[in-house]
Amino acid sequence: MEHEVPIKMDRQSAHRETVARYFSTKTDFWEVVYTEENGACSNYMGFNMRRRRDAVLKCLNECQVPGGAVLDVGCGSGALIVAMADMGHSVYGVDISPGMVTKARKCSEEKGLNPERVRLGEVETIPYEDNFFDVITCVGVLEYVCDERVALSELKRIVKADGRIIVTMPNIFKLQNILDPYYWFVRTSKYIFRNKITKKTEATPADGLSQISTNANYTNKRYSYRQLVRILDDSDLVPVGWVGLGYGPFTLCKRKIFSEDFSKKVSDCLERTFKMFLPVVGKYFTNRWVICLKIKEE
């Protein structure tokens, strides 16, 4: 009997497979996180994800392309596709996870949409032709890719010259991280030991499911405001709208200081305060950004 020869993967291929496998294990969670206001998704994360969804849909509405072709990259279980179709758009989806694609197709079919418009694919190689879409949404995706500039270049390829790209990005300097010493001392020490001292160079899909889940090894990345501005500028993309979302929940050594309900109230209060009095400061320390982009004119 012949033995199977293990296939060695480069780090990027291994990372993509790990991300796909991880999200395939989370299909049930992402199916309900946008819709259930109670139960498992009533916590701060569910609250924040719904706020993110609402901000993305608001940006889409402001693009003023009624009936336009809209692609959701990283469409997950299809909740955003359905919401965009309800706004009158011609919707498409793509996701790296086979499990998510199955869920999104089922969701689309149940809502009377064409399930074949949901395809399996990576953000670096999207299976659509050039200059096809009026708007592209890319929600909670770029932090999981190996090279953001490659992904943004692919988004530029398939959007029309006068189209819009709506992305979301998480902030490494959010207040929760800054105020909790665990993040800076324990997490950073573990990262340095793993990547700088031991100099781990090989990656396997089995290596990373827990890392993706907990971000224990900074597998899903975070960005500073200045770093993000530089990435967008290098990619010849210009922000036409930029929204900061959420502050908290605040922790001490990873333990939550406030209840879930009070954390939501604190977040809303800080968001309103920064928006009214210190909008620039608030942009640096928010949890995440929702950014509407256009291609820089030559």
PDB file of C-alpha atoms in Angstrom:
ATOM      1  CA  MET A   1       0.000   0.000   0.000  1.00  0.00           C
ATOM      2  CA  GLU A   2       1.432   3.356  -1.029  1.00  0.00           C
ATOM      3  CA  HIS A   3       1.896   6.018   1.601  1.00  0.00           C
ATOM      4  CA  GLU A   4       0.495   9.464   1.007  1.00  0.00           C
ATOM      5  CA  VAL A   5       3.210  12.038   0.531  1.00  0.00           C
ATOM      6  CA  PRO A   6       2.430  15.195   2.542  1.00  0.00           C
ATOM      7  CA  ILE A   7       2.214  18.298   0.408  1.00  0.00           C
ATOM      8  CA  LYS A   8       4.345  21.182   1.634  1.00  0.00           C
ATOM      9  CA  MET A   9       2.748  24.595   1.436  1.00  0.00           C
ATOM     10  CA  ASP A  10       4.266  28.023   1.325  1.00  0.00           C
ATOM     11  CA  ARG A  11       3.203  30.349   4.128  1.00  0.00           C
ATOM     12  CA  GLN A  12       0.667  32.235   2.027  1.00  0.00           C
ATOM     13  CA  SER A  13      -1.095  29.101   0.760  1.00  0.00           C
ATOM     14  CA  ALA A  14      -1.131  27.602   4.243  1.00  0.00           C
ATOM     15  CA  HIS A  15      -2.526  30.806   5.681  1.00  0.00           C
ATOM     16  CA  ARG A  16      -5.314  30.998   3.071  1.00  0.00           C
ATOM     17  CA  GLU A  17      -6.298  27.391   3.717  1.00  0.00           C
ATOM     18  CA  THR A  18      -6.330  28.025   7.458  1.00  0.00           C
ATOM     19  CA  VAL A  19      -8.578  31.068   7.021  1.00  0.00           C
ATOM     20  CA  ALA A  20     -10.945  29.090   4.772  1.00  0.00           C
ATOM     21  CA  ARG A  21     -11.124  26.214   7.256  1.00  0.00           C
ATOM     22  CA  TYR A  22     -11.623  28.532  10.204  1.00  0.00           C
ATOM     23  CA  PHE A  23     -14.572  30.373   8.670  1.00  0.00           C
ATOM     24  CA  SER A  24     -16.113  27.101   7.539  1.00  0.00           C
ATOM     25  CA  THR A  25     -16.314  26.205  11.248  1.00  0.00           C
ATOM     26  CA  LYS A  26     -18.095  29.516  11.982  1.00  0.00           C
ATOM     27  CA  THR A  27     -20.940  29.409   9.475  1.00  0.00           C
ATOM     28  CA  ASP A  28     -23.658  29.034  12.138  1.00  0.00           C
ATOM     29  CA  PHE A  29     -22.345  32.004  14.136  1.00  0.00           C
ATOM     30  CA  TRP A  30     -22.172  34.340  11.135  1.00  0.00           C
ATOM     31  CA  GLU A  31     -25.612  33.231  10.008  1.00  0.00           C
ATOM     32  CA  VAL A  32     -27.180  34.722  13.154  1.00  0.00           C
ATOM     33  CA  VAL A  33     -24.807  37.476  14.287  1.00  0.00           C
ATOM     34  CA  TYR A  34     -26.514  40.132  12.140  1.00  0.00           C
ATOM     35  CA  THR A  35     -30.059  39.013  12.826  1.00  0.00           C
ATOM     36  CA  GLU A  36     -30.374  37.895  16.451  1.00  0.00           C
ATOM     37  CA  GLU A  37     -30.693  40.720  18.948  1.00  0.00           C
ATOM     38  CA  ASN A  38     -30.813  38.298  21.872  1.00  0.00           C
ATOM     39  CA  GLY A  39     -29.045  35.151  22.954  1.00  0.00           C
ATOM     40  CA  ALA A  40     -25.493  34.321  21.932  1.00  0.00           C
ATOM     41  CA  CYS A  41     -25.140  37.368  19.684  1.00  0.00           C
ATOM     42  CA  SER A  42     -26.416  39.961  22.135  1.00  0.00           C
ATOM     43  CA  ASN A  43     -22.884  40.503  23.456  1.00  0.00           C
ATOM     44  CA  TYR A  44     -20.623  43.399  22.559  1.00  0.00           C
ATOM     45  CA  MET A  45     -19.175  41.645  19.518  1.00  0.00           C
ATOM     46  CA  GLY A  46     -22.612  41.069  17.990  1.00  0.00           C
ATOM     47  CA  PHE A  47     -23.510  44.671  18.772  1.00  0.00           C
ATOM     48  CA  ASN A  48     -20.324  45.892  17.076  1.00  0.00           C
ATOM     49  CA  MET A  49     -20.815  43.684  14.024  1.00  0.00           C
ATOM     50  CA  ARG A  50     -24.338  45.011  13.513  1.00  0.00           C
ATOM     51  CA  ARG A  51     -23.046  48.555  13.804  1.00  0.00           C
ATOM     52  CA  ARG A  52     -20.434  47.724  11.171  1.00  0.00           C
ATOM     53  CA  ARG A  53     -23.091  46.299   8.856  1.00  0.00           C
ATOM     54  CA  ASP A  54     -25.286  49.380   9.234  1.00  0.00           C
ATOM     55  CA  ALA A  55     -22.348  51.705   8.500  1.00  0.00           C
ATOM     56  CA  VAL A  56     -21.455  49.734   5.352  1.00  0.00           C
ATOM     57  CA  LEU A  57     -25.053  49.861   4.096  1.00  0.00           C
ATOM     58  CA  LYS A  58     -25.182  53.604   4.801  1.00  0.00           C
ATOM     59  CA  CYS A  59     -22.005  54.081   2.745  1.00  0.00           C
ATOM     60  CA  LEU A  60     -23.505  51.991  -0.045  1.00  0.00           C
ATOM     61  CA  ASN A  61     -26.651  54.115  -0.029  1.00  0.00           C
ATOM     62  CA  GLU A  62     -24.543  57.278  -0.248  1.00  0.00           C
ATOM     63  CA  CYS A  63     -22.833  55.922  -3.379  1.00  0.00           C
ATOM     64  CA  GLN A  64     -26.138  56.531  -5.184  1.00  0.00           C
ATOM     65  CA  VAL A  65     -26.035  53.655  -7.663  1.00  0.00           C
ATOM     66  CA  PRO A  66     -29.614  52.310  -7.524  1.00  0.00           C
ATOM     67  CA  GLY A  67     -29.828  49.021  -9.365  1.00  0.00           C
ATOM     68  CA  GLY A  68     -26.052  48.909  -9.741  1.00  0.00           C
ATOM     69  CA  ALA A  69     -23.957  45.748  -9.732  1.00  0.00           C
ATOM     70  CA  VAL A  70     -22.575  45.247  -6.214  1.00  0.00           C
ATOM     71  CA  LEU A  71     -20.117  42.545  -5.150  1.00  0.00           C
ATOM     72  CA  ASP A  72     -19.651  41.502  -1.523  1.00  0.00           C
ATOM     73  CA  VAL A  73     -16.134  40.080  -1.151  1.00  0.00           C
ATOM     74  CA  GLY A  74     -16.025  37.788   1.871  1.00  0.00           C
ATOM     75  CA  CYS A  75     -19.804  37.475   1.731  1.00  0.00           C
ATOM     76  CA  GLY A  76     -19.945  34.941   4.561  1.00  0.00           C
ATOM     77  CA  SER A  77     -23.386  33.449   5.099  1.00  0.00           C
ATOM     78  CA  GLY A  78     -25.004  36.001   2.762  1.00  0.00           C
ATOM     79  CA  ALA A  79     -26.647  38.428   5.200  1.00  0.00           C
ATOM     80  CA  LEU A  80     -25.149  41.518   3.563  1.00  0.00           C
ATOM     81  CA  ILE A  81     -26.024  40.270   0.075  1.00  0.00           C
ATOM     82  CA  VAL A  82     -29.684  40.009   1.066  1.00  0.00           C
ATOM     83  CA  ALA A  83     -29.651  43.468   2.667  1.00  0.00           C
ATOM     84  CA  MET A  84     -28.099  44.994  -0.458  1.00  0.00           C
ATOM     85  CA  ALA A  85     -30.640  43.235  -2.695  1.00  0.00           C
ATOM     86  CA  ASP A  86     -33.412  44.710  -0.544  1.00  0.00           C
ATOM     87  CA  MET A  87     -31.960  48.137  -1.406  1.00  0.00           C
ATOM     88  CA  GLY A  88     -32.533  47.380  -5.097  1.00  0.00           C
ATOM     89  CA  HIS A  89     -29.025  46.385  -6.131  1.00  0.00           C
ATOM     90  CA  SER A  90     -27.966  43.583  -8.449  1.00  0.00           C
ATOM     91  CA  VAL A  91     -25.889  41.545  -6.000  1.00  0.00           C
ATOM     92  CA  TYR A  92     -23.008  39.100  -6.252  1.00  0.00           C
ATOM     93  CA  GLY A  93     -20.840  37.388  -3.662  1.00  0.00           C
ATOM     94  CA  VAL A  94     -17.515  35.625  -3.300  1.00  0.00           C
ATOM     95  CA  ASP A  95     -15.953  33.892  -0.300  1.00  0.00           C
ATOM     96  CA  ILE A  96     -12.847  31.828   0.406  1.00  0.00           C
ATOM     97  CA  SER A  97     -14.740  29.369   2.639  1.00  0.00           C
ATOM     98  CA  PRO A  98     -16.695  26.528   0.974  1.00  0.00           C
ATOM     99  CA  GLY A  99     -18.920  26.338   4.045  1.00  0.00           C
ATOM    100  CA  MET A 100     -19.788  30.017   3.818  1.00  0.00           C
ATOM    101  CA  VAL A 101     -20.477  29.785   0.079  1.00  0.00           C
ATOM    102  CA  THR A 102     -22.927  26.928   0.728  1.00  0.00           C
ATOM    103  CA  LYS A 103     -24.723  28.999   3.392  1.00  0.00           C
ATOM    104  CA  ALA A 104     -24.784  32.134   1.224  1.00  0.00           C
ATOM    105  CA  ARG A 105     -26.186  30.259  -1.763  1.00  0.00           C
ATOM    106  CA  LYS A 106     -28.913  28.743   0.389  1.00  0.00           C
ATOM    107  CA  CYS A 107     -29.702  32.146   1.896  1.00  0.00           C
ATOM    108  CA  SER A 108     -29.824  33.747  -1.566  1.00  0.00           C
ATOM    109  CA  GLU A 109     -32.115  31.068  -2.943  1.00  0.00           C
ATOM    110  CA  GLU A 110     -34.502  31.414   0.025  1.00  0.00           C
ATOM    111  CA  LYS A 111     -34.750  35.156  -0.676  1.00  0.00           C
ATOM    112  CA  GLY A 112     -35.440  34.646  -4.384  1.00  0.00           C
ATOM    113  CA  LEU A 113     -31.935  35.621  -5.517  1.00  0.00           C
ATOM    114  CA  ASN A 114     -29.732  33.758  -7.985  1.00  0.00           C
ATOM    115  CA  PRO A 115     -27.490  31.430  -5.907  1.00  0.00           C
ATOM    116  CA  GLU A 116     -25.089  30.991  -8.831  1.00  0.00           C
ATOM    117  CA  ARG A 117     -23.979  34.580  -8.316  1.00  0.00           C
ATOM    118  CA  VAL A 118     -22.216  33.472  -5.139  1.00  0.00           C
ATOM    119  CA  ARG A 119     -18.844  31.995  -6.017  1.00  0.00           C
ATOM    120  CA  LEU A 120     -15.907  30.413  -4.245  1.00  0.00           C
ATOM    121  CA  GLY A 121     -12.784  32.536  -4.545  1.00  0.00           C
ATOM    122  CA  GLU A 122     -10.010  34.484  -2.864  1.00  0.00           C
ATOM    123  CA  VAL A 123      -9.796  38.255  -2.653  1.00  0.00           C
ATOM    124  CA  GLU A 124      -6.434  38.110  -4.435  1.00  0.00           C
ATOM    125  CA  THR A 125      -7.947  36.314  -7.459  1.00  0.00           C
ATOM    126  CA  ILE A 126     -11.622  37.244  -7.765  1.00  0.00           C
ATOM    127  CA  PRO A 127     -13.430  35.292 -10.535  1.00  0.00           C
ATOM    128  CA  TYR A 128     -14.977  38.292 -12.333  1.00  0.00           C
ATOM    129  CA  GLU A 129     -13.940  40.354 -15.326  1.00  0.00           C
ATOM    130  CA  ASP A 130     -12.373  43.822 -15.295  1.00  0.00           C
ATOM    131  CA  ASN A 131     -14.437  46.970 -14.633  1.00  0.00           C
ATOM    132  CA  PHE A 132     -17.604  45.005 -13.873  1.00  0.00           C
ATOM    133  CA  PHE A 133     -18.953  46.345 -10.582  1.00  0.00           C
ATOM    134  CA  ASP A 134     -20.338  49.721  -9.553  1.00  0.00           C
ATOM    135  CA  VAL A 135     -19.556  49.087  -5.884  1.00  0.00           C
ATOM    136  CA  ILE A 136     -17.534  46.457  -4.033  1.00  0.00           C
ATOM    137  CA  THR A 137     -17.906  45.820  -0.323  1.00  0.00           C
ATOM    138  CA  CYS A 138     -15.071  44.075   1.497  1.00  0.00           C
ATOM    139  CA  VAL A 139     -16.089  43.662   5.137  1.00  0.00           C
ATOM    140  CA  GLY A 140     -13.791  41.996   7.671  1.00  0.00           C
ATOM    141  CA  VAL A 141     -11.529  40.548   4.974  1.00  0.00           C
ATOM    142  CA  LEU A 142      -8.337  42.542   4.440  1.00  0.00           C
ATOM    143  CA  GLU A 143      -6.989  41.856   7.930  1.00  0.00           C
ATOM    144  CA  TYR A 144      -6.796  38.148   7.040  1.00  0.00           C
ATOM    145  CA  VAL A 145      -4.821  38.430   3.787  1.00  0.00           C
ATOM    146  CA  CYS A 146      -1.060  38.145   3.451  1.00  0.00           C
ATOM    147  CA  ASP A 147      -0.662  41.320   1.384  1.00  0.00           C
ATOM    148  CA  GLU A 148      -3.305  44.054   1.535  1.00  0.00           C
ATOM    149  CA  ARG A 149      -1.898  45.837  -1.509  1.00  0.00           C
ATOM    150  CA  VAL A 150      -2.357  42.762  -3.707  1.00  0.00           C
ATOM    151  CA  ALA A 151      -5.950  42.421  -2.510  1.00  0.00           C
ATOM    152  CA  LEU A 152      -6.712  46.118  -3.066  1.00  0.00           C
ATOM    153  CA  SER A 153      -5.202  45.930  -6.550  1.00  0.00           C
ATOM    154  CA  GLU A 154      -7.586  43.081  -7.366  1.00  0.00           C
ATOM    155  CA  LEU A 155     -10.552  45.087  -6.071  1.00  0.00           C
ATOM    156  CA  LYS A 156      -9.485  47.995  -8.297  1.00  0.00           C
ATOM    157  CA  ARG A 157      -9.325  45.642 -11.292  1.00  0.00           C
ATOM    158  CA  ILE A 158     -12.959  44.594 -11.131  1.00  0.00           C
ATOM    159  CA  VAL A 159     -14.558  47.907 -10.086  1.00  0.00           C
ATOM    160  CA  LYS A 160     -15.557  50.510 -12.659  1.00  0.00           C
ATOM    161  CA  ALA A 161     -13.321  53.559 -13.036  1.00  0.00           C
ATOM    162  CA  ASP A 162     -15.907  55.767 -11.336  1.00  0.00           C
ATOM    163  CA  GLY A 163     -17.000  53.041  -8.896  1.00  0.00           C
ATOM    164  CA  ARG A 164     -16.554  52.754  -5.150  1.00  0.00           C
ATOM    165  CA  ILE A 165     -14.868  50.236  -2.866  1.00  0.00           C
ATOM    166  CA  ILE A 166     -16.116  50.007   0.729  1.00  0.00           C
ATOM    167  CA  VAL A 167     -13.681  48.321   3.126  1.00  0.00           C
ATOM    168  CA  THR A 168     -13.501  47.797   6.875  1.00  0.00           C
ATOM    169  CA  MET A 169     -10.259  47.616   8.837  1.00  0.00           C
ATOM    170  CA  PRO A 170      -9.535  46.986  12.557  1.00  0.00           C
ATOM    171  CA  ASN A 171      -7.424  49.425  14.601  1.00  0.00           C
ATOM    172  CA  ILE A 172      -4.387  48.181  16.557  1.00  0.00           C
ATOM    173  CA  PHE A 173      -4.475  51.329  18.711  1.00  0.00           C
ATOM    174  CA  LYS A 174      -8.084  51.022  19.816  1.00  0.00           C
ATOM    175  CA  LEU A 175      -8.638  52.186  23.387  1.00  0.00           C
ATOM    176  CA  GLN A 176      -9.251  48.656  24.643  1.00  0.00           C
ATOM    177  CA  ASN A 177      -5.733  47.613  23.598  1.00  0.00           C
ATOM    178  CA  ILE A 178      -4.034  50.749  24.849  1.00  0.00           C
ATOM    179  CA  LEU A 179      -5.595  50.577  28.315  1.00  0.00           C
ATOM    180  CA  ASP A 180      -5.043  46.853  28.926  1.00  0.00           C
ATOM    181  CA  PRO A 181      -1.387  46.033  29.775  1.00  0.00           C
ATOM    182  CA  TYR A 182      -1.943  42.404  28.785  1.00  0.00           C
ATOM    183  CA  TYR A 183      -1.999  43.365  25.134  1.00  0.00           C
ATOM    184  CA  TRP A 184       1.315  45.194  25.149  1.00  0.00           C
ATOM    185  CA  PHE A 185       3.346  42.994  27.508  1.00  0.00           C
ATOM    186  CA  VAL A 186       2.067  39.425  27.295  1.00  0.00           C
ATOM    187  CA  ARG A 187       0.855  39.278  23.700  1.00  0.00           C
ATOM    188  CA  THR A 188       3.787  41.216  22.303  1.00  0.00           C
ATOM    189  CA  SER A 189       6.303  39.076  24.198  1.00  0.00           C
ATOM    190  CA  LYS A 190       4.727  35.881  22.843  1.00  0.00           C
ATOM    191  CA  TYR A 191       4.793  37.253  19.314  1.00  0.00           C
ATOM    192  CA  ILE A 192       8.450  38.292  19.531  1.00  0.00           C
ATOM    193  CA  PHE A 193       9.474  34.920  20.971  1.00  0.00           C
ATOM    194  CA  ARG A 194       7.591  32.972  18.320  1.00  0.00           C
ATOM    195  CA  ASN A 195       8.603  34.991  15.270  1.00  0.00           C
ATOM    196  CA  LYS A 196      11.877  36.715  16.130  1.00  0.00           C
ATOM    197  CA  ILE A 197      13.668  34.455  18.591  1.00  0.00           C
ATOM    198  CA  THR A 198      12.578  30.986  17.458  1.00  0.00           C
ATOM    199  CA  LYS A 199      12.198  32.291  13.878  1.00  0.00           C
ATOM    200  CA  LYS A 200       9.426  29.953  12.867  1.00  0.00           C
ATOM    201  CA  THR A 201       9.337  29.825   9.067  1.00  0.00           C
ATOM    202  CA  GLU A 202       6.988  26.973   8.171  1.00  0.00           C
ATOM    203  CA  ALA A 203       3.219  27.130   8.392  1.00  0.00           C
ATOM    204  CA  THR A 204       0.581  24.438   8.182  1.00  0.00           C
ATOM    205  CA  PRO A 205      -3.207  24.713   8.085  1.00  0.00           C
ATOM    206  CA  ALA A 206      -3.439  22.750  11.340  1.00  0.00           C
ATOM    207  CA  ASP A 207      -1.202  25.349  12.940  1.00  0.00           C
ATOM    208  CA  GLY A 208      -3.558  28.223  12.949  1.00  0.00           C
ATOM    209  CA  LEU A 209      -7.259  27.673  13.706  1.00  0.00           C
ATOM    210  CA  SER A 210      -6.842  28.748  17.328  1.00  0.00           C
ATOM    211  CA  GLN A 211      -4.553  31.590  16.270  1.00  0.00           C
ATOM    212  CA  ILE A 212      -7.163  32.900  13.848  1.00  0.00           C
ATOM    213  CA  SER A 213      -9.838  32.626  16.516  1.00  0.00           C
ATOM    214  CA  THR A 214      -7.938  34.413  19.295  1.00  0.00           C
ATOM    215  CA  ASN A 215      -5.489  36.412  17.167  1.00  0.00           C
ATOM    216  CA  ALA A 216      -2.886  34.894  19.486  1.00  0.00           C
ATOM    217  CA  ASN A 217      -0.113  35.336  16.946  1.00  0.00           C
ATOM    218  CA  TYR A 218      -1.464  38.451  15.218  1.00  0.00           C
ATOM    219  CA  THR A 219      -2.702  36.137  12.473  1.00  0.00           C
ATOM    220  CA  ASN A 220      -5.569  38.492  11.737  1.00  0.00           C
ATOM    221  CA  LYS A 221      -3.858  41.822  11.531  1.00  0.00           C
ATOM    222  CA  ARG A 222      -4.588  45.232  12.991  1.00  0.00           C
ATOM    223  CA  TYR A 223      -3.553  48.604  11.582  1.00  0.00           C
ATOM    224  CA  SER A 224      -2.665  52.039  12.842  1.00  0.00           C
ATOM    225  CA  TYR A 225      -4.390  55.019  11.259  1.00  0.00           C
ATOM    226  CA  ARG A 226      -1.148  56.265   9.681  1.00  0.00           C
ATOM    227  CA  GLN A 227      -0.248  52.802   8.407  1.00  0.00           C
ATOM    228  CA  LEU A 228      -3.652  52.461   6.793  1.00  0.00           C
ATOM    229  CA  VAL A 229      -3.382  55.868   5.122  1.00  0.00           C
ATOM    230  CA  ARG A 230      -0.039  54.779   3.657  1.00  0.00           C
ATOM    231  CA  ILE A 231      -1.434  51.463   2.364  1.00  0.00           C
ATOM    232  CA  LEU A 232      -4.327  53.233   0.635  1.00  0.00           C
ATOM    233  CA  ASP A 233      -2.034  55.857  -0.854  1.00  0.00           C
ATOM    234  CA  ASP A 234       0.351  53.170  -2.169  1.00  0.00           C
ATOM    235  CA  SER A 235      -2.658  51.467  -3.755  1.00  0.00           C
ATOM    236  CA  ASP A 236      -3.784  54.696  -5.504  1.00  0.00           C
ATOM    237  CA  LEU A 237      -7.063  54.735  -3.594  1.00  0.00           C
ATOM    238  CA  VAL A 238      -8.602  57.909  -2.165  1.00  0.00           C
ATOM    239  CA  PRO A 239     -11.017  57.900   0.807  1.00  0.00           C
ATOM    240  CA  VAL A 240     -14.278  59.740   0.108  1.00  0.00           C
ATOM    241  CA  GLY A 241     -15.843  58.710   3.407  1.00  0.00           C
ATOM    242  CA  TRP A 242     -14.266  57.493   6.653  1.00  0.00           C
ATOM    243  CA  VAL A 243     -16.219  56.381   9.744  1.00  0.00           C
ATOM    244  CA  GLY A 244     -14.845  55.183  13.084  1.00  0.00           C
ATOM    245  CA  LEU A 245     -16.942  52.620  14.967  1.00  0.00           C
ATOM    246  CA  GLY A 246     -16.959  51.655  18.623  1.00  0.00           C
ATOM    247  CA  TYR A 247     -14.791  51.916  21.735  1.00  0.00           C
ATOM    248  CA  GLY A 248     -14.325  48.942  24.057  1.00  0.00           C
ATOM    249  CA  PRO A 249     -15.340  46.709  25.661  1.00  0.00           C
ATOM    250  CA  PHE A 250     -12.714  47.708  28.224  1.00  0.00           C
ATOM    251  CA  THR A 251     -10.679  44.994  29.921  1.00  0.00           C
ATOM    252  CA  LEU A 252      -7.964  44.539  32.504  1.00  0.00           C
ATOM    253  CA  CYS A 253      -5.728  41.534  31.877  1.00  0.00           C
ATOM    254  CA  LYS A 254      -8.358  40.302  29.410  1.00  0.00           C
ATOM    255  CA  ARG A 255     -11.159  40.454  31.999  1.00  0.00           C
ATOM    256  CA  LYS A 256     -14.090  42.688  31.139  1.00  0.00           C
ATOM    257  CA  ILE A 257     -14.526  45.638  33.473  1.00  0.00           C
ATOM    258  CA  PHE A 258     -18.166  46.388  32.634  1.00  0.00           C
ATOM    259  CA  SER A 259     -21.250  44.323  31.852  1.00  0.00           C
ATOM    260  CA  GLU A 260     -22.178  43.769  28.200  1.00  0.00           C
ATOM    261  CA  ASP A 261     -25.050  46.264  28.334  1.00  0.00           C
ATOM    262  CA  PHE A 262     -23.002  48.933  30.072  1.00  0.00           C
ATOM    263  CA  SER A 263     -20.112  48.382  27.616  1.00  0.00           C
ATOM    264  CA  LYS A 264     -22.497  49.160  24.737  1.00  0.00           C
ATOM    265  CA  LYS A 265     -23.633  52.358  26.453  1.00  0.00           C
ATOM    266  CA  VAL A 266     -20.046  53.435  27.139  1.00  0.00           C
ATOM    267  CA  SER A 267     -19.126  52.760  23.513  1.00  0.00           C
ATOM    268  CA  ASP A 268     -22.045  54.829  22.196  1.00  0.00           C
ATOM    269  CA  CYS A 269     -21.279  57.670  24.603  1.00  0.00           C
ATOM    270  CA  LEU A 270     -17.610  57.801  23.626  1.00  0.00           C
ATOM    271  CA  GLU A 271     -18.489  57.610  19.936  1.00  0.00           C
ATOM    272  CA  ARG A 272     -20.834  60.599  20.220  1.00  0.00           C
ATOM    273  CA  THR A 273     -18.363  62.568  22.349  1.00  0.00           C
ATOM    274  CA  PHE A 274     -15.425  62.065  20.001  1.00  0.00           C
ATOM    275  CA  LYS A 275     -17.572  62.840  16.969  1.00  0.00           C
ATOM    276  CA  MET A 276     -18.777  66.119  18.476  1.00  0.00           C
ATOM    277  CA  PHE A 277     -15.648  67.424  20.172  1.00  0.00           C
ATOM    278  CA  LEU A 278     -12.553  65.466  19.093  1.00  0.00           C
ATOM    279  CA  PRO A 279     -13.232  63.834  15.708  1.00  0.00           C
ATOM    280  CA  VAL A 280      -9.551  63.585  14.733  1.00  0.00           C
ATOM    281  CA  VAL A 281      -8.549  62.023  18.060  1.00  0.00           C
ATOM    282  CA  GLY A 282     -11.477  59.634  17.930  1.00  0.00           C
ATOM    283  CA  LYS A 283     -10.410  58.405  14.506  1.00  0.00           C
ATOM    284  CA  TYR A 284      -7.052  57.288  15.923  1.00  0.00           C
ATOM    285  CA  PHE A 285      -8.506  55.242  18.811  1.00  0.00           C
ATOM    286  CA  THR A 286     -11.754  53.741  17.510  1.00  0.00           C
ATOM    287  CA  ASN A 287     -12.213  49.949  17.270  1.00  0.00           C
ATOM    288  CA  ARG A 288     -12.455  49.795  13.490  1.00  0.00           C
ATOM    289  CA  TRP A 289     -13.000  51.902  10.397  1.00  0.00           C
ATOM    290  CA  VAL A 290     -15.499  51.753   7.549  1.00  0.00           C
ATOM    291  CA  ILE A 291     -13.947  53.502   4.544  1.00  0.00           C
ATOM    292  CA  CYS A 292     -15.454  54.338   1.155  1.00  0.00           C
ATOM    293  CA  LEU A 293     -12.762  54.579  -1.544  1.00  0.00           C
ATOM    294  CA  LYS A 294     -12.441  55.708  -5.128  1.00  0.00           C
ATOM    295  CA  ILE A 295      -9.617  55.145  -7.587  1.00  0.00           C
ATOM    296  CA  LYS A 296      -7.146  58.026  -7.675  1.00  0.00           C
ATOM    297  CA  GLU A 297      -7.425  60.025 -10.877  1.00  0.00           C
ATOM    298  CA  GLU A 298      -4.310  60.089 -13.018  1.00  0.00           C
TER     299      GLU A 298
END
